[in-house]
Short mmCIF file of N, CA and C in Angstrom, two decimals:
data_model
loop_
_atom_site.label_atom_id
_atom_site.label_comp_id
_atom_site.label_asym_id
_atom_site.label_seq_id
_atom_site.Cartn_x
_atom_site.Cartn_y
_atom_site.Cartn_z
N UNK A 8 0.03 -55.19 -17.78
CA UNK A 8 1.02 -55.24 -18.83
C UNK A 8 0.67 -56.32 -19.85
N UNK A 9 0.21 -57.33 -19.15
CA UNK A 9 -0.15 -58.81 -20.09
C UNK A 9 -1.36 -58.36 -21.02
N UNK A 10 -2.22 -56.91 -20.82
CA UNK A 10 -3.20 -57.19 -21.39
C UNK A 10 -3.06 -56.02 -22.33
N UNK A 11 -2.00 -55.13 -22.46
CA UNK A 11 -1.53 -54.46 -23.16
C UNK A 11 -0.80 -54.46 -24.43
N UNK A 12 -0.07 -56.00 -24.01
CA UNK A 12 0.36 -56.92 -25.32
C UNK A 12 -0.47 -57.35 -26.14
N UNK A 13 -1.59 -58.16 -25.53
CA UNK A 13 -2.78 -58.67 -25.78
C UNK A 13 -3.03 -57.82 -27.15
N UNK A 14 -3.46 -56.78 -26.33
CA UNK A 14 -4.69 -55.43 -27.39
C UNK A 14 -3.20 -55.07 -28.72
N UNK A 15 -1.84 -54.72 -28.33
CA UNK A 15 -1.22 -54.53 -29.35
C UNK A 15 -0.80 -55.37 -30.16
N UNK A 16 -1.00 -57.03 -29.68
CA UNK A 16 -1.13 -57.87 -30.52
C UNK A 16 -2.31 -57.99 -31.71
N UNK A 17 -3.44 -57.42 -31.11
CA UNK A 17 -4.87 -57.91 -31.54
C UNK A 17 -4.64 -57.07 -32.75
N UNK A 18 -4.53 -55.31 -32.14
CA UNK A 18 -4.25 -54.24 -33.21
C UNK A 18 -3.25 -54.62 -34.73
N UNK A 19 -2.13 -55.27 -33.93
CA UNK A 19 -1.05 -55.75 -34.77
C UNK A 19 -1.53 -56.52 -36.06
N UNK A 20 -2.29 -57.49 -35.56
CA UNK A 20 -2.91 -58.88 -36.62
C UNK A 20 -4.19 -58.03 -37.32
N UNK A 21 -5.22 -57.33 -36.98
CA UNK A 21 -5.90 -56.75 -37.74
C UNK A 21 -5.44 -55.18 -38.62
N UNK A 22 -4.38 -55.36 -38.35
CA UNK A 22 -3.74 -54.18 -38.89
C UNK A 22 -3.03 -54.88 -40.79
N UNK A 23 -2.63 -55.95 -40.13
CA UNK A 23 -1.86 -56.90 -41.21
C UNK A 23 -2.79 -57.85 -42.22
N UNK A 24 -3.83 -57.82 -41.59
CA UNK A 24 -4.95 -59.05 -42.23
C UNK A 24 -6.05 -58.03 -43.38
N UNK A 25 -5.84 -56.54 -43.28
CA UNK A 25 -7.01 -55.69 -43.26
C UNK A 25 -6.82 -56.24 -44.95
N UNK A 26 -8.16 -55.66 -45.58
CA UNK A 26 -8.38 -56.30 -46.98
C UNK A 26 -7.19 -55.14 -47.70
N UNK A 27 -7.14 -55.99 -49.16
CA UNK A 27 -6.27 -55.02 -50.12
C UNK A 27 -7.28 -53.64 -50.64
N UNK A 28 -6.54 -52.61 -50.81
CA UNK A 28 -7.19 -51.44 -51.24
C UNK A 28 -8.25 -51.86 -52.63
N UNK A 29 -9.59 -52.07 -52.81
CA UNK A 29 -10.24 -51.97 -53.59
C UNK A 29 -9.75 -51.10 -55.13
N UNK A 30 -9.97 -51.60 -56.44
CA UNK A 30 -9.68 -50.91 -57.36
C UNK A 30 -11.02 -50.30 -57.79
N UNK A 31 -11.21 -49.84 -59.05
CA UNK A 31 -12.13 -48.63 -59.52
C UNK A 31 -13.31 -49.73 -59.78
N UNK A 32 -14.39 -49.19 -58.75
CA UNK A 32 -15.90 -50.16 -58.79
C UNK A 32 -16.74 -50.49 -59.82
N UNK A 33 -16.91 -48.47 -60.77
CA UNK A 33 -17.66 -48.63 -61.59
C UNK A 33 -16.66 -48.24 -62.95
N UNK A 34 -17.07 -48.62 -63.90
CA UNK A 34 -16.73 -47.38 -65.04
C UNK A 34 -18.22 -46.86 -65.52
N UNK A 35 -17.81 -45.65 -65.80
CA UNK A 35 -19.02 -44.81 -66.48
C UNK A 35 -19.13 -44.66 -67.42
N UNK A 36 -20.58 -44.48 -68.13
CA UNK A 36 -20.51 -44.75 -69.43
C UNK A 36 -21.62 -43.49 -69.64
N UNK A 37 -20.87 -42.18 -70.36
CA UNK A 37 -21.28 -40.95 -70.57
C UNK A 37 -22.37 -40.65 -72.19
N UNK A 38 -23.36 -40.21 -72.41
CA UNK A 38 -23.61 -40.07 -73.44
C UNK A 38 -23.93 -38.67 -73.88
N UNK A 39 -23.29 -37.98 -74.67
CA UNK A 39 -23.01 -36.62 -74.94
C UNK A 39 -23.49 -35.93 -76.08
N UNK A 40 -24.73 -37.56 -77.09
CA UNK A 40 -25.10 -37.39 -77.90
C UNK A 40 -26.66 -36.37 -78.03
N UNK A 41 -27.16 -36.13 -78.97
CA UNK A 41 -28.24 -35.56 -78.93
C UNK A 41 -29.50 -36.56 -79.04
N UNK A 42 -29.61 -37.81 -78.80
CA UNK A 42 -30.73 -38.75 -78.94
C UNK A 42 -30.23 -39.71 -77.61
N UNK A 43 -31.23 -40.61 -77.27
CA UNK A 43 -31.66 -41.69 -76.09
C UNK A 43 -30.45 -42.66 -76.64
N UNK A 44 -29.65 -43.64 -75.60
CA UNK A 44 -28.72 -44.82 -76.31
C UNK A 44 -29.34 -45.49 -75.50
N UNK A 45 -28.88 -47.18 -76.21
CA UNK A 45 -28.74 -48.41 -75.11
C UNK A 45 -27.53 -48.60 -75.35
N UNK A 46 -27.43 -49.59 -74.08
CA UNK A 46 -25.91 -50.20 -74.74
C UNK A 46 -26.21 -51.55 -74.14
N UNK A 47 -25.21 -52.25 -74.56
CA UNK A 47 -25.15 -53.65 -73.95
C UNK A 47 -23.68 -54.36 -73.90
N UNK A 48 -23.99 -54.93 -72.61
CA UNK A 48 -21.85 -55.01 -72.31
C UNK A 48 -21.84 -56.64 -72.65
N UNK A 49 -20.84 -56.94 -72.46
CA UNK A 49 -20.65 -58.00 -72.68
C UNK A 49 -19.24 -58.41 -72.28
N UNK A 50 -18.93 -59.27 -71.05
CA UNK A 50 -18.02 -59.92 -70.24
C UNK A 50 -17.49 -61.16 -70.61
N UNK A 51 -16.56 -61.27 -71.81
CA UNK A 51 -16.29 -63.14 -71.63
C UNK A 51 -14.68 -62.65 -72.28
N UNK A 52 -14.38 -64.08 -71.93
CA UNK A 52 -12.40 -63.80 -71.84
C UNK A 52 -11.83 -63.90 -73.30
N UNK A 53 -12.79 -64.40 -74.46
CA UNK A 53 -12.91 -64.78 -75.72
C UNK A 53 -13.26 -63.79 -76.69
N UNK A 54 -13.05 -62.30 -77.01
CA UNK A 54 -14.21 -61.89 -77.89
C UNK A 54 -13.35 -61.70 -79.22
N UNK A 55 -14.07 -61.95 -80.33
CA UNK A 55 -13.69 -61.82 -81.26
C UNK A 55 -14.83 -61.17 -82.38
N UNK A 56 -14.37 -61.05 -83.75
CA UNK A 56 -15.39 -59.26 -84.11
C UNK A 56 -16.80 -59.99 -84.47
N UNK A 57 -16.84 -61.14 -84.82
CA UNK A 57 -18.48 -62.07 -84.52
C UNK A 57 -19.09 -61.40 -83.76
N UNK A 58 -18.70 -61.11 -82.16
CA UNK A 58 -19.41 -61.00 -81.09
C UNK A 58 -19.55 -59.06 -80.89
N UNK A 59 -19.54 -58.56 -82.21
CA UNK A 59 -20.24 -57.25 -82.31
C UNK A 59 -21.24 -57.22 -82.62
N UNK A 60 -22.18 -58.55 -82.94
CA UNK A 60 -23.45 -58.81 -82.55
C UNK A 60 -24.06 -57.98 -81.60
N UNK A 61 -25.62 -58.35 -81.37
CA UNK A 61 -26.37 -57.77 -80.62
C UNK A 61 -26.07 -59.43 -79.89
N UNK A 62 -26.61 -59.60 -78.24
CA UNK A 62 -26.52 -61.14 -77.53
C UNK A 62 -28.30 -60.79 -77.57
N UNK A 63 -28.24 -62.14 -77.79
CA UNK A 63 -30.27 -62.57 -77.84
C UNK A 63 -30.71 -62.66 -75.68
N UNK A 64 -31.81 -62.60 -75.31
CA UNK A 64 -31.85 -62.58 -73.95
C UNK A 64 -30.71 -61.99 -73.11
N UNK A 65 -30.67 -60.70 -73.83
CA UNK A 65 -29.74 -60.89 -72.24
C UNK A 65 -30.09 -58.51 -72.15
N UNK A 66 -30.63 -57.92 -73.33
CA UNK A 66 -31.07 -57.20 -73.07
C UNK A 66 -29.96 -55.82 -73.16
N UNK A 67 -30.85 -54.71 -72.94
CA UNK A 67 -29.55 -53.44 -72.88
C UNK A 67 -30.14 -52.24 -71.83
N UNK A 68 -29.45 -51.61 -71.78
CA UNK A 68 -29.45 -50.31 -70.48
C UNK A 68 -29.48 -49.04 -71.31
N UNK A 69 -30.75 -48.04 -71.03
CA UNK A 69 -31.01 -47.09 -71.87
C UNK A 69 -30.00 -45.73 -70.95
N UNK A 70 -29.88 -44.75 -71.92
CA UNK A 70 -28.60 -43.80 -71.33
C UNK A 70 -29.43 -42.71 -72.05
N UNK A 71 -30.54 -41.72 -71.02
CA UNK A 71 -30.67 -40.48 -71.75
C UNK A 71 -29.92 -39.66 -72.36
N UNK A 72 -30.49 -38.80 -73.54
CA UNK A 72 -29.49 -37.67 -73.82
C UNK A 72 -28.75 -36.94 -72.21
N UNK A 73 -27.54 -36.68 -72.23
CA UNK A 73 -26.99 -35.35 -71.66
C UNK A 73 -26.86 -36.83 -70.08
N UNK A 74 -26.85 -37.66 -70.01
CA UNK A 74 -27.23 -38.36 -68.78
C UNK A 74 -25.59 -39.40 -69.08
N UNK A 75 -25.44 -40.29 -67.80
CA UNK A 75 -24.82 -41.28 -67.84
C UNK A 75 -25.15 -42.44 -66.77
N UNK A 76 -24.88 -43.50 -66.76
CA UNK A 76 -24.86 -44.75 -66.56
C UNK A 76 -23.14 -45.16 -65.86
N UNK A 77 -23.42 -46.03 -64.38
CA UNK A 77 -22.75 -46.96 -63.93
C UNK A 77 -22.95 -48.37 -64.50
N UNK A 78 -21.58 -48.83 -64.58
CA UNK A 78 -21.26 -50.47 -64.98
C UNK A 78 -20.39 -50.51 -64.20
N UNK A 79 -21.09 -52.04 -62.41
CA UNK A 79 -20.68 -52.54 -61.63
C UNK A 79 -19.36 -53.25 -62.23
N UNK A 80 -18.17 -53.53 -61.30
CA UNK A 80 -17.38 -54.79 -61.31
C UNK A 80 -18.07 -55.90 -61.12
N UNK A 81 -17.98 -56.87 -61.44
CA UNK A 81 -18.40 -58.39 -61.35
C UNK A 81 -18.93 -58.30 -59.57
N UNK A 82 -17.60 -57.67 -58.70
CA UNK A 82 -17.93 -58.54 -57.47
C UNK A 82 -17.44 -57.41 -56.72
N UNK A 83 -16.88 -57.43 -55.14
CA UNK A 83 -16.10 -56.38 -54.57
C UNK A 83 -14.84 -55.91 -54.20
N UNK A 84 -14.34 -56.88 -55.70
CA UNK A 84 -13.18 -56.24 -56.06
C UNK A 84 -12.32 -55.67 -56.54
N UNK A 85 -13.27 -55.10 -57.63
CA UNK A 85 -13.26 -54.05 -58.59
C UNK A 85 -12.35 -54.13 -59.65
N UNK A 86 -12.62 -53.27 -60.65
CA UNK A 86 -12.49 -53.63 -62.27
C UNK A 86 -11.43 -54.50 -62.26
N UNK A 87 -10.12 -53.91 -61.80
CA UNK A 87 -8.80 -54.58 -61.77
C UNK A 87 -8.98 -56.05 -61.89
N UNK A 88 -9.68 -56.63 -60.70
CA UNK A 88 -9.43 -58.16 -60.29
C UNK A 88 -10.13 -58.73 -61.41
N UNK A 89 -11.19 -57.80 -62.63
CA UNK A 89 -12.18 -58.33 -63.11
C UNK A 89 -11.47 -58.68 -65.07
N UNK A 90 -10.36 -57.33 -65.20
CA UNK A 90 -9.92 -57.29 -66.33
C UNK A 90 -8.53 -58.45 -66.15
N UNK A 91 -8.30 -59.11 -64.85
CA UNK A 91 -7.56 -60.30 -64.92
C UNK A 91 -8.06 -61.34 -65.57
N UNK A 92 -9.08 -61.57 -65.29
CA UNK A 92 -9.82 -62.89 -65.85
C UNK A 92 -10.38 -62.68 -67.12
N UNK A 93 -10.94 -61.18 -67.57
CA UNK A 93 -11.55 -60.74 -68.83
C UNK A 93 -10.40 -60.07 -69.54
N UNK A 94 -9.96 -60.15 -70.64
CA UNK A 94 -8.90 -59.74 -71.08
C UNK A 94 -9.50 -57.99 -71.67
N UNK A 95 -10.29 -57.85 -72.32
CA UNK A 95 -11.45 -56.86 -72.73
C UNK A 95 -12.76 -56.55 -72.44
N UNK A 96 -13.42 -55.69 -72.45
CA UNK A 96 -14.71 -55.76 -72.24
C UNK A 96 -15.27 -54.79 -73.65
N UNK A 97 -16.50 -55.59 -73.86
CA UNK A 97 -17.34 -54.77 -75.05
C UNK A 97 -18.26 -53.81 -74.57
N UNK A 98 -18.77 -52.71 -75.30
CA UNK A 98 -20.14 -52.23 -75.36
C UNK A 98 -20.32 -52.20 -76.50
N UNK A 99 -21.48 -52.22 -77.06
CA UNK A 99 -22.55 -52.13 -78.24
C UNK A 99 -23.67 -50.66 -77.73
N UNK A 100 -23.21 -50.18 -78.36
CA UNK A 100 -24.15 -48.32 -78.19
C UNK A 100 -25.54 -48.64 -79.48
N UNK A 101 -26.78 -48.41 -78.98
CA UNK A 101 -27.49 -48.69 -80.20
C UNK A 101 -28.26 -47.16 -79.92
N UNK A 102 -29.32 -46.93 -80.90
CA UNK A 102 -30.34 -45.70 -80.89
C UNK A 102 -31.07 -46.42 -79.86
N UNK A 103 -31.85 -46.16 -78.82
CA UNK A 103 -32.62 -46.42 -77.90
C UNK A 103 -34.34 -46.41 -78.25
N UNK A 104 -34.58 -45.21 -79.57
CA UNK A 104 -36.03 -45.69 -80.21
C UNK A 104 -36.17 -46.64 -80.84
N UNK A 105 -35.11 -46.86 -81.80
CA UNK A 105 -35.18 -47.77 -82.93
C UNK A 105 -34.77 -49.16 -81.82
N UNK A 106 -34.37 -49.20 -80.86
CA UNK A 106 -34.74 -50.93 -79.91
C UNK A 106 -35.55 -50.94 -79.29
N UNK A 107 -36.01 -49.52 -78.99
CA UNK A 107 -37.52 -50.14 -78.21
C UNK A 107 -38.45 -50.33 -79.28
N UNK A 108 -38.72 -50.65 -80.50
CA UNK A 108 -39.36 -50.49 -81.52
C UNK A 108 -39.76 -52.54 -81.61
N UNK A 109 -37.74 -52.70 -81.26
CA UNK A 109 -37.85 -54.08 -81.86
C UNK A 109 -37.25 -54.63 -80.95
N UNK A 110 -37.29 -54.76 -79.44
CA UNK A 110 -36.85 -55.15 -78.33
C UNK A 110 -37.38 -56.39 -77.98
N UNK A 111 -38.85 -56.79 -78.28
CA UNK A 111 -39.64 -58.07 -78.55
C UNK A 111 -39.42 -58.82 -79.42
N UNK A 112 -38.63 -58.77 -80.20
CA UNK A 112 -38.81 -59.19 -81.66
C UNK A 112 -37.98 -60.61 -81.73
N UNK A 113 -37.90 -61.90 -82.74
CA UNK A 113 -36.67 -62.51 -82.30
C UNK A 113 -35.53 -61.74 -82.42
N UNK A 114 -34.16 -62.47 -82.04
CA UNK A 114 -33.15 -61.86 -82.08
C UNK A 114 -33.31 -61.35 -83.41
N UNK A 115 -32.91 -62.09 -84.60
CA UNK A 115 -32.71 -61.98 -86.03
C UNK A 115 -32.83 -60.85 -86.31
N UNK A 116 -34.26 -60.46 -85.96
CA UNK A 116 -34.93 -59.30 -86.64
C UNK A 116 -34.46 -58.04 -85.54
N UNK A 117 -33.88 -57.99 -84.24
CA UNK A 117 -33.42 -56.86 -83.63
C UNK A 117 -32.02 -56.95 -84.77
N UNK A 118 -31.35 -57.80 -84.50
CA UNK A 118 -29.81 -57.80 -85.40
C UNK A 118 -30.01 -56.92 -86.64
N UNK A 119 -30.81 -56.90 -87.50
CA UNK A 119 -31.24 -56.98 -89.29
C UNK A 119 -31.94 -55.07 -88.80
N UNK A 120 -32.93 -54.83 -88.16
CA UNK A 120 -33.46 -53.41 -88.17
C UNK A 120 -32.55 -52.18 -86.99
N UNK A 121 -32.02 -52.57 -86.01
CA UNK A 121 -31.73 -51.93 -84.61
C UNK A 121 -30.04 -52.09 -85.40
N UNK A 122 -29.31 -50.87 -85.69
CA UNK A 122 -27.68 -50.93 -85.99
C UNK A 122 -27.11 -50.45 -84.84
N UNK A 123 -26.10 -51.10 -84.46
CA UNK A 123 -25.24 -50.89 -83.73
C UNK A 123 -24.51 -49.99 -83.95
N UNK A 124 -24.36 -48.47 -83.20
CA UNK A 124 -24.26 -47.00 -83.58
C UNK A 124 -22.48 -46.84 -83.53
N UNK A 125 -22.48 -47.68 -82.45
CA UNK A 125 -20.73 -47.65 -82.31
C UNK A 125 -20.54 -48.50 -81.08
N UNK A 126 -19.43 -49.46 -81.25
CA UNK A 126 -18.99 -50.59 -80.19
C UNK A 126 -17.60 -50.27 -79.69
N UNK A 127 -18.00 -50.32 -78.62
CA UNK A 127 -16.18 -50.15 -77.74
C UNK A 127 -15.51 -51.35 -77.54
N UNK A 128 -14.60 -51.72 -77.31
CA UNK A 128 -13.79 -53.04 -76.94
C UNK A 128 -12.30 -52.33 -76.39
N UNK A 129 -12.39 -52.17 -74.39
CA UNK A 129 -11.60 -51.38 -74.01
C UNK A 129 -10.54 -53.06 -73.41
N UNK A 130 -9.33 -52.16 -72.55
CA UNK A 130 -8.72 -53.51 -72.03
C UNK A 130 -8.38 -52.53 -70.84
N UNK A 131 -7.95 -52.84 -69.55
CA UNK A 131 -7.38 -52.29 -68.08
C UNK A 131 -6.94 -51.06 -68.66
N UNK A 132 -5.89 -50.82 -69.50
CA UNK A 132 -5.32 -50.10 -69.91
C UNK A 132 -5.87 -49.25 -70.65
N UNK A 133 -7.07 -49.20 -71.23
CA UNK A 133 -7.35 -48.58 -72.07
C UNK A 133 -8.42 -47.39 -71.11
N UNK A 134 -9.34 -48.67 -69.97
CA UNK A 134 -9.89 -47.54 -68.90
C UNK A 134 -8.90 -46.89 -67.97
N UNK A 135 -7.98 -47.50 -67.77
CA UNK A 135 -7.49 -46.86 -66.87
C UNK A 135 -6.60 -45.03 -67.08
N UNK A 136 -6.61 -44.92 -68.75
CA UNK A 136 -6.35 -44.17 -69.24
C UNK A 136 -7.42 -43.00 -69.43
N UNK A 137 -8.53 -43.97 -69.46
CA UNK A 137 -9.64 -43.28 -69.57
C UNK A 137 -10.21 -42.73 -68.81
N UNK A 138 -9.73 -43.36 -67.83
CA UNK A 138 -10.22 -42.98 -65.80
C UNK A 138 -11.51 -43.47 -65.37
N UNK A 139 -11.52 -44.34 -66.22
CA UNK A 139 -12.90 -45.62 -66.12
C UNK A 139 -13.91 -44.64 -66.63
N UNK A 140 -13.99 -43.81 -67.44
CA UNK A 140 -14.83 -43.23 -68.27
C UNK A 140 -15.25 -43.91 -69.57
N UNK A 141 -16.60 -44.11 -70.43
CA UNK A 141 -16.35 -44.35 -71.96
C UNK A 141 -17.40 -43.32 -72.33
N UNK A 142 -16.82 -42.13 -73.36
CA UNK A 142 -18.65 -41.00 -73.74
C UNK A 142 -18.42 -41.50 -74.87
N UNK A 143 -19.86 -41.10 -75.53
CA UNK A 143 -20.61 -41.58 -77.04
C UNK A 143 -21.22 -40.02 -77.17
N UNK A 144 -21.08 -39.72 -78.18
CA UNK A 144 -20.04 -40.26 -79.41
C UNK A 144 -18.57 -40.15 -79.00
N UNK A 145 -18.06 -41.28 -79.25
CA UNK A 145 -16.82 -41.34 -79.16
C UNK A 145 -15.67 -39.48 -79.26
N UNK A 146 -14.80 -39.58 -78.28
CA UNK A 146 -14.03 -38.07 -78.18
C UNK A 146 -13.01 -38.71 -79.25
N UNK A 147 -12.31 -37.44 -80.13
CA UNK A 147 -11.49 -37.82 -81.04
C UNK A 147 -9.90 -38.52 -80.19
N UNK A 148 -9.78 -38.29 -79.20
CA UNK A 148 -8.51 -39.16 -78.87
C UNK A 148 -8.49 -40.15 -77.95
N UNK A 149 -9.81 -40.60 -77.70
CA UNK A 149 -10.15 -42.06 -77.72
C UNK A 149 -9.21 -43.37 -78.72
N UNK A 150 -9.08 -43.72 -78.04
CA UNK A 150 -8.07 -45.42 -79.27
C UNK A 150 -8.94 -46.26 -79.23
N UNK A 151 -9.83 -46.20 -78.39
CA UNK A 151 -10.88 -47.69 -78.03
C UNK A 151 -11.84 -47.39 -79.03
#
C-alpha cells in the first residue's frame, strides 16, 4: 500500500511539474514569386524605419522560386515567449541574383545596387493571424 502512494505521488508531481505546452516553433516564409529571394530577419525590441536597411555581416537566406523557408524561435519556447521580449520582427525580401552579384561588396555598395523588394514588420498578432505564415509577393489581405 505504502508503495502505491509512493508511485501515485511520483505520477502526481510529474504530472504537475510537466513543461508548458510549447507555442508555434517556426514561422514560414513562402515565396510564390517567379524569381530566387533572400531575405534577412532581423530580431531587436527597437525597430524603427532606419532599420529597413540591409544589416552589414550578418547575411541573408535564399528562398527558391515556388519553395519556402523555416525561421526558428530564438530557443524552445517558441515564437510566443520570443514576441514577449521582441515587440516585432522584420524581413527584408531582396532579388537573390542581384545579392549574389554584390554579397562581397562593402555594405554601402550592397545598400546603393541590391533594393529591397519588399519588407515585412509583423507583431504576435499579426502571425498569429497569419498562422505563422509570411508569402512574397505579399497576398492582397495581408496588413503586414
Amino acid at each position: 500500500m505504502k508503495i502505491i502512494k509512493i508511485a501515485a505521488l511520483c505520477l502526481l508531481s510529474c504530472m504537475l511539474s510537466a513543461c508548458p505546452k510549447q507555442s508555434e516553433e517556426y514561422i514560414t516564409l513562402v515565396n510564390n514569386s517567379k524569381q530566387d529571394i533572400v531575405f534577412q530577419e532581423y530580431r531587436k525590441r527597437n525597430i524603427t524605419s532606419v532599420d529597413t536597411l540591409f544589416l552589414c555581416r550578418v547575411g541573408a537566406v535564399e528562398i527558391p522560386k515556388g519553395s519556402s523557408s523555416l525561421v526558428h524561435s530564438v530557443d524552445d519556447t517558441g515564437w510566443k515567449a520570443d514576441f514577449n521580449i521582441i515587440l516585432c520582427l522584420q524581413f527584408l525580401i531582396m532579388d537573390s541574383e542581384t545579392y549574389s552579384q554584390y554579397m562581397y561588396e562593402p555594405c554601402d555598395t550592397i545598400r546603393k545596387y541590391v533594393p529591397i523588394l519588399h519588407h515585412y514588420r509583423v507583431s504576435l498578432a499579426d502571425m498569429e493571424q497569419a498562422n505563422w505564415t509570411i508569402v512574397y509577393p505579399p497576398e492582397e489581405k495581408e496588413s503586414f
